[in-house]
Amino acid sequence: MFIISKLLKTVADSKPLLIAAGLTEALSVGVMIRRSGYLQSTFGGGNPPDLWFGIQDEKLYNYLDVIGDGGRETYRKMNSWDFFPYMPSYMIFYGALLLIQCRSAQASDLSWLFFIAMMCDIIETGTFNYAANQFPEHISSTIVRAASIANEIKWVSFGFGAIGLVGLFVHNSLKAKKAHQR
């Protein structure tokens, strides 16, 4: 975690690095939205499992069946972009922004929430990618359950991180406005 803290501090302390991280995140989100949209419009099946909250074996295998061979290949390609640069870009950009807001509010560092989200995202995406590779064979339901738990922790961590980021931004903005009015 020390290396991640140092990375986030370095990005938070450098406007050019923060801008580069923001641009990388914007590009990554754009590509992920486009790839997910293509997967859904071409192969059906609805949102990919990465966007669900909690995953049951039956629903995962039904999804992999509905999207077919071409959809599973497209899903695996989407996952390669998900692993890099999407996951590191959101962890670095949002983690650095949250660190800036925590410092400004003189609050405890909450930037680790985005690191936890990313680590759980790696577990989840890796497992679903493996399940897509093995289909029509089923992987262990214990492994799918572990990925489901990782998925839920990912969304909770990301949600708390986003709420913290917005909440602290509002708090810091109001504090600055009051100080300016004096």
PDB file of C-alpha atoms in Angstrom:
ATOM      1  CA  MET A   1       0.000   0.000   0.000  1.00  0.00           C
ATOM      2  CA  PHE A   2       2.993   2.293   0.589  1.00  0.00           C
ATOM      3  CA  ILE A   3       3.801   2.388  -3.138  1.00  0.00           C
ATOM      4  CA  ILE A   4       0.187   3.218  -3.987  1.00  0.00           C
ATOM      5  CA  SER A   5       0.101   5.990  -1.352  1.00  0.00           C
ATOM      6  CA  LYS A   6       3.308   7.441  -2.772  1.00  0.00           C
ATOM      7  CA  LEU A   7       1.903   7.239  -6.322  1.00  0.00           C
ATOM      8  CA  LEU A   8      -1.329   9.007  -5.328  1.00  0.00           C
ATOM      9  CA  LYS A   9       0.606  11.671  -3.411  1.00  0.00           C
ATOM     10  CA  THR A  10       2.882  12.262  -6.418  1.00  0.00           C
ATOM     11  CA  VAL A  11      -0.108  12.657  -8.762  1.00  0.00           C
ATOM     12  CA  ALA A  12      -2.031  14.822  -6.263  1.00  0.00           C
ATOM     13  CA  ASP A  13       0.987  17.127  -5.889  1.00  0.00           C
ATOM     14  CA  SER A  14       1.509  17.610  -9.634  1.00  0.00           C
ATOM     15  CA  LYS A  15      -1.038  19.466 -11.731  1.00  0.00           C
ATOM     16  CA  PRO A  16       0.361  18.067 -15.035  1.00  0.00           C
ATOM     17  CA  LEU A  17       0.211  14.489 -13.691  1.00  0.00           C
ATOM     18  CA  LEU A  18      -3.299  15.031 -12.344  1.00  0.00           C
ATOM     19  CA  ILE A  19      -4.436  16.380 -15.728  1.00  0.00           C
ATOM     20  CA  ALA A  20      -2.767  13.430 -17.495  1.00  0.00           C
ATOM     21  CA  ALA A  21      -4.499  11.015 -15.097  1.00  0.00           C
ATOM     22  CA  GLY A  22      -7.831  12.735 -15.745  1.00  0.00           C
ATOM     23  CA  LEU A  23      -7.390  12.560 -19.509  1.00  0.00           C
ATOM     24  CA  THR A  24      -6.403   8.890 -19.293  1.00  0.00           C
ATOM     25  CA  GLU A  25      -9.467   8.160 -17.169  1.00  0.00           C
ATOM     26  CA  ALA A  26     -11.750  10.035 -19.581  1.00  0.00           C
ATOM     27  CA  LEU A  27     -10.311   8.104 -22.545  1.00  0.00           C
ATOM     28  CA  SER A  28     -10.594   4.808 -20.656  1.00  0.00           C
ATOM     29  CA  VAL A  29     -14.209   5.430 -19.671  1.00  0.00           C
ATOM     30  CA  GLY A  30     -15.057   6.368 -23.257  1.00  0.00           C
ATOM     31  CA  VAL A  31     -13.519   3.181 -24.617  1.00  0.00           C
ATOM     32  CA  MET A  32     -15.204   1.017 -21.937  1.00  0.00           C
ATOM     33  CA  ILE A  33     -18.614   2.555 -22.656  1.00  0.00           C
ATOM     34  CA  ARG A  34     -18.128   2.021 -26.377  1.00  0.00           C
ATOM     35  CA  ARG A  35     -16.967  -1.581 -25.972  1.00  0.00           C
ATOM     36  CA  SER A  36     -19.756  -2.415 -23.531  1.00  0.00           C
ATOM     37  CA  GLY A  37     -22.310  -0.812 -25.866  1.00  0.00           C
ATOM     38  CA  TYR A  38     -20.969  -2.813 -28.806  1.00  0.00           C
ATOM     39  CA  LEU A  39     -21.095  -6.028 -26.781  1.00  0.00           C
ATOM     40  CA  GLN A  40     -24.703  -5.374 -25.755  1.00  0.00           C
ATOM     41  CA  SER A  41     -25.981  -4.172 -29.134  1.00  0.00           C
ATOM     42  CA  THR A  42     -24.261  -6.896 -31.158  1.00  0.00           C
ATOM     43  CA  PHE A  43     -24.600  -9.939 -28.922  1.00  0.00           C
ATOM     44  CA  GLY A  44     -27.439  -9.076 -26.505  1.00  0.00           C
ATOM     45  CA  GLY A  45     -27.403 -10.282 -22.941  1.00  0.00           C
ATOM     46  CA  GLY A  46     -27.720  -6.850 -21.323  1.00  0.00           C
ATOM     47  CA  ASN A  47     -25.019  -5.331 -19.137  1.00  0.00           C
ATOM     48  CA  PRO A  48     -21.871  -7.410 -18.700  1.00  0.00           C
ATOM     49  CA  PRO A  49     -21.415  -9.051 -15.278  1.00  0.00           C
ATOM     50  CA  ASP A  50     -18.860  -6.410 -14.228  1.00  0.00           C
ATOM     51  CA  LEU A  51     -21.732  -3.914 -13.987  1.00  0.00           C
ATOM     52  CA  TRP A  52     -23.951  -6.130 -11.839  1.00  0.00           C
ATOM     53  CA  PHE A  53     -24.047  -5.994  -8.047  1.00  0.00           C
ATOM     54  CA  GLY A  54     -23.452  -9.562  -6.920  1.00  0.00           C
ATOM     55  CA  ILE A  55     -23.367 -12.499  -9.295  1.00  0.00           C
ATOM     56  CA  GLN A  56     -25.095 -15.864  -9.114  1.00  0.00           C
ATOM     57  CA  ASP A  57     -23.641 -18.811 -11.057  1.00  0.00           C
ATOM     58  CA  GLU A  58     -26.833 -19.397 -13.001  1.00  0.00           C
ATOM     59  CA  LYS A  59     -27.091 -15.772 -14.139  1.00  0.00           C
ATOM     60  CA  LEU A  60     -23.406 -15.658 -15.150  1.00  0.00           C
ATOM     61  CA  TYR A  61     -23.632 -18.821 -17.255  1.00  0.00           C
ATOM     62  CA  ASN A  62     -26.912 -17.725 -18.794  1.00  0.00           C
ATOM     63  CA  TYR A  63     -25.252 -14.450 -19.824  1.00  0.00           C
ATOM     64  CA  LEU A  64     -22.226 -16.274 -21.296  1.00  0.00           C
ATOM     65  CA  ASP A  65     -24.574 -18.594 -23.195  1.00  0.00           C
ATOM     66  CA  VAL A  66     -26.765 -15.767 -24.559  1.00  0.00           C
ATOM     67  CA  ILE A  67     -23.830 -13.741 -25.922  1.00  0.00           C
ATOM     68  CA  GLY A  68     -22.403 -16.767 -27.755  1.00  0.00           C
ATOM     69  CA  ASP A  69     -18.853 -17.420 -28.940  1.00  0.00           C
ATOM     70  CA  GLY A  70     -18.460 -14.013 -30.595  1.00  0.00           C
ATOM     71  CA  GLY A  71     -19.809 -12.219 -27.550  1.00  0.00           C
ATOM     72  CA  ARG A  72     -17.486 -14.102 -25.218  1.00  0.00           C
ATOM     73  CA  GLU A  73     -14.506 -13.163 -27.415  1.00  0.00           C
ATOM     74  CA  THR A  74     -15.663  -9.528 -27.437  1.00  0.00           C
ATOM     75  CA  TYR A  75     -16.141  -9.666 -23.659  1.00  0.00           C
ATOM     76  CA  ARG A  76     -12.583 -10.993 -23.186  1.00  0.00           C
ATOM     77  CA  LYS A  77     -11.231  -8.163 -25.370  1.00  0.00           C
ATOM     78  CA  MET A  78     -13.208  -5.645 -23.326  1.00  0.00           C
ATOM     79  CA  ASN A  79     -11.690  -7.158 -20.177  1.00  0.00           C
ATOM     80  CA  SER A  80      -8.172  -6.619 -21.507  1.00  0.00           C
ATOM     81  CA  TRP A  81      -8.913  -2.876 -21.692  1.00  0.00           C
ATOM     82  CA  ASP A  82     -10.584  -3.092 -18.285  1.00  0.00           C
ATOM     83  CA  PHE A  83      -7.366  -4.448 -16.717  1.00  0.00           C
ATOM     84  CA  PHE A  84      -5.270  -1.757 -18.336  1.00  0.00           C
ATOM     85  CA  PRO A  85      -5.637   1.168 -18.585  1.00  0.00           C
ATOM     86  CA  TYR A  86      -9.165   1.463 -17.118  1.00  0.00           C
ATOM     87  CA  MET A  87      -8.639   0.047 -13.602  1.00  0.00           C
ATOM     88  CA  PRO A  88      -5.350   1.816 -12.840  1.00  0.00           C
ATOM     89  CA  SER A  89      -6.637   5.062 -14.356  1.00  0.00           C
ATOM     90  CA  TYR A  90      -9.704   5.285 -12.127  1.00  0.00           C
ATOM     91  CA  MET A  91      -7.715   4.298  -9.043  1.00  0.00           C
ATOM     92  CA  ILE A  92      -5.020   6.886  -9.704  1.00  0.00           C
ATOM     93  CA  PHE A  93      -7.272   9.745 -10.819  1.00  0.00           C
ATOM     94  CA  TYR A  94     -10.068   9.425  -8.258  1.00  0.00           C
ATOM     95  CA  GLY A  95      -7.650   8.387  -5.516  1.00  0.00           C
ATOM     96  CA  ALA A  96      -5.520  11.499  -6.121  1.00  0.00           C
ATOM     97  CA  LEU A  97      -8.602  13.747  -6.205  1.00  0.00           C
ATOM     98  CA  LEU A  98      -9.862  12.235  -2.957  1.00  0.00           C
ATOM     99  CA  LEU A  99      -6.441  12.682  -1.358  1.00  0.00           C
ATOM    100  CA  ILE A 100      -6.473  16.371  -2.348  1.00  0.00           C
ATOM    101  CA  GLN A 101      -9.915  16.823  -0.788  1.00  0.00           C
ATOM    102  CA  CYS A 102      -8.950  14.921   2.372  1.00  0.00           C
ATOM    103  CA  ARG A 103      -5.871  17.103   2.806  1.00  0.00           C
ATOM    104  CA  SER A 104      -7.876  20.266   2.262  1.00  0.00           C
ATOM    105  CA  ALA A 105     -10.409  19.192   4.881  1.00  0.00           C
ATOM    106  CA  GLN A 106      -7.635  17.988   7.186  1.00  0.00           C
ATOM    107  CA  ALA A 107      -9.438  14.644   7.225  1.00  0.00           C
ATOM    108  CA  SER A 108      -8.078  11.124   7.277  1.00  0.00           C
ATOM    109  CA  ASP A 109      -6.851   9.830   3.931  1.00  0.00           C
ATOM    110  CA  LEU A 110      -9.658   7.896   2.248  1.00  0.00           C
ATOM    111  CA  SER A 111      -7.937   7.453  -1.120  1.00  0.00           C
ATOM    112  CA  TRP A 112      -7.347   3.775  -0.310  1.00  0.00           C
ATOM    113  CA  LEU A 113     -11.043   3.184  -1.081  1.00  0.00           C
ATOM    114  CA  PHE A 114     -10.287   3.393  -4.807  1.00  0.00           C
ATOM    115  CA  PHE A 115      -7.330   1.019  -4.396  1.00  0.00           C
ATOM    116  CA  ILE A 116      -9.630  -1.513  -2.674  1.00  0.00           C
ATOM    117  CA  ALA A 117     -12.168  -1.053  -5.492  1.00  0.00           C
ATOM    118  CA  MET A 118      -9.465  -1.714  -8.087  1.00  0.00           C
ATOM    119  CA  MET A 119      -8.142  -4.819  -6.324  1.00  0.00           C
ATOM    120  CA  CYS A 120     -11.652  -6.256  -6.092  1.00  0.00           C
ATOM    121  CA  ASP A 121     -12.239  -5.314  -9.729  1.00  0.00           C
ATOM    122  CA  ILE A 122      -9.142  -7.331 -10.686  1.00  0.00           C
ATOM    123  CA  ILE A 123     -10.458 -10.389  -8.837  1.00  0.00           C
ATOM    124  CA  GLU A 124     -13.924 -10.024 -10.335  1.00  0.00           C
ATOM    125  CA  THR A 125     -12.833  -9.347 -13.916  1.00  0.00           C
ATOM    126  CA  GLY A 126     -10.182 -12.050 -13.844  1.00  0.00           C
ATOM    127  CA  THR A 127     -12.716 -14.598 -12.636  1.00  0.00           C
ATOM    128  CA  PHE A 128     -15.346 -13.654 -15.209  1.00  0.00           C
ATOM    129  CA  ASN A 129     -12.728 -13.683 -17.950  1.00  0.00           C
ATOM    130  CA  TYR A 130     -11.674 -17.166 -16.825  1.00  0.00           C
ATOM    131  CA  ALA A 131     -15.322 -18.293 -16.786  1.00  0.00           C
ATOM    132  CA  ALA A 132     -15.768 -16.963 -20.343  1.00  0.00           C
ATOM    133  CA  ASN A 133     -12.626 -18.834 -21.448  1.00  0.00           C
ATOM    134  CA  GLN A 134     -13.823 -22.094 -19.885  1.00  0.00           C
ATOM    135  CA  PHE A 135     -17.417 -21.882 -21.113  1.00  0.00           C
ATOM    136  CA  PRO A 136     -19.417 -24.124 -21.632  1.00  0.00           C
ATOM    137  CA  GLU A 137     -17.560 -25.806 -18.772  1.00  0.00           C
ATOM    138  CA  HIS A 138     -18.427 -24.271 -15.418  1.00  0.00           C
ATOM    139  CA  ILE A 139     -15.773 -23.111 -12.998  1.00  0.00           C
ATOM    140  CA  SER A 140     -16.066 -23.714  -9.264  1.00  0.00           C
ATOM    141  CA  SER A 141     -19.113 -22.082  -7.700  1.00  0.00           C
ATOM    142  CA  THR A 142     -16.856 -21.118  -4.773  1.00  0.00           C
ATOM    143  CA  ILE A 143     -14.678 -19.115  -7.160  1.00  0.00           C
ATOM    144  CA  VAL A 144     -17.745 -17.443  -8.683  1.00  0.00           C
ATOM    145  CA  ARG A 145     -19.010 -16.626  -5.159  1.00  0.00           C
ATOM    146  CA  ALA A 146     -15.620 -15.119  -4.244  1.00  0.00           C
ATOM    147  CA  ALA A 147     -15.790 -12.992  -7.411  1.00  0.00           C
ATOM    148  CA  SER A 148     -19.337 -11.978  -6.483  1.00  0.00           C
ATOM    149  CA  ILE A 149     -18.158 -10.822  -3.058  1.00  0.00           C
ATOM    150  CA  ALA A 150     -15.263  -8.947  -4.700  1.00  0.00           C
ATOM    151  CA  ASN A 151     -17.783  -7.349  -7.078  1.00  0.00           C
ATOM    152  CA  GLU A 152     -19.925  -6.158  -4.173  1.00  0.00           C
ATOM    153  CA  ILE A 153     -16.910  -4.813  -2.258  1.00  0.00           C
ATOM    154  CA  LYS A 154     -15.775  -3.055  -5.451  1.00  0.00           C
ATOM    155  CA  TRP A 155     -19.072  -1.214  -5.804  1.00  0.00           C
ATOM    156  CA  VAL A 156     -19.323  -0.362  -2.092  1.00  0.00           C
ATOM    157  CA  SER A 157     -15.719   0.913  -1.984  1.00  0.00           C
ATOM    158  CA  PHE A 158     -16.170   2.899  -5.175  1.00  0.00           C
ATOM    159  CA  GLY A 159     -19.465   4.297  -3.901  1.00  0.00           C
ATOM    160  CA  PHE A 160     -18.029   5.361  -0.551  1.00  0.00           C
ATOM    161  CA  GLY A 161     -15.026   6.850  -2.346  1.00  0.00           C
ATOM    162  CA  ALA A 162     -17.276   8.827  -4.699  1.00  0.00           C
ATOM    163  CA  ILE A 163     -19.499  10.010  -1.840  1.00  0.00           C
ATOM    164  CA  GLY A 164     -16.396  11.006   0.123  1.00  0.00           C
ATOM    165  CA  LEU A 165     -14.982  12.859  -2.869  1.00  0.00           C
ATOM    166  CA  VAL A 166     -18.189  14.810  -3.519  1.00  0.00           C
ATOM    167  CA  GLY A 167     -18.908  15.390   0.174  1.00  0.00           C
ATOM    168  CA  LEU A 168     -15.425  16.683   0.900  1.00  0.00           C
ATOM    169  CA  PHE A 169     -15.446  18.819  -2.236  1.00  0.00           C
ATOM    170  CA  VAL A 170     -18.688  20.479  -1.082  1.00  0.00           C
ATOM    171  CA  HIS A 171     -17.354  20.842   2.472  1.00  0.00           C
ATOM    172  CA  ASN A 172     -14.072  22.371   1.259  1.00  0.00           C
ATOM    173  CA  SER A 173     -15.868  24.686  -1.178  1.00  0.00           C
ATOM    174  CA  LEU A 174     -18.185  25.989   1.544  1.00  0.00           C
ATOM    175  CA  LYS A 175     -15.245  26.398   3.932  1.00  0.00           C
ATOM    176  CA  ALA A 176     -13.309  28.373   1.299  1.00  0.00           C
ATOM    177  CA  LYS A 177     -16.360  30.515   0.521  1.00  0.00           C
ATOM    178  CA  LYS A 178     -16.804  31.370   4.209  1.00  0.00           C
ATOM    179  CA  ALA A 179     -13.111  32.216   4.558  1.00  0.00           C
ATOM    180  CA  HIS A 180     -13.300  34.438   1.482  1.00  0.00           C
ATOM    181  CA  GLN A 181     -16.340  36.287   2.850  1.00  0.00           C
ATOM    182  CA  ARG A 182     -14.491  37.265   6.052  1.00  0.00           C
TER     183      ARG A 182
END
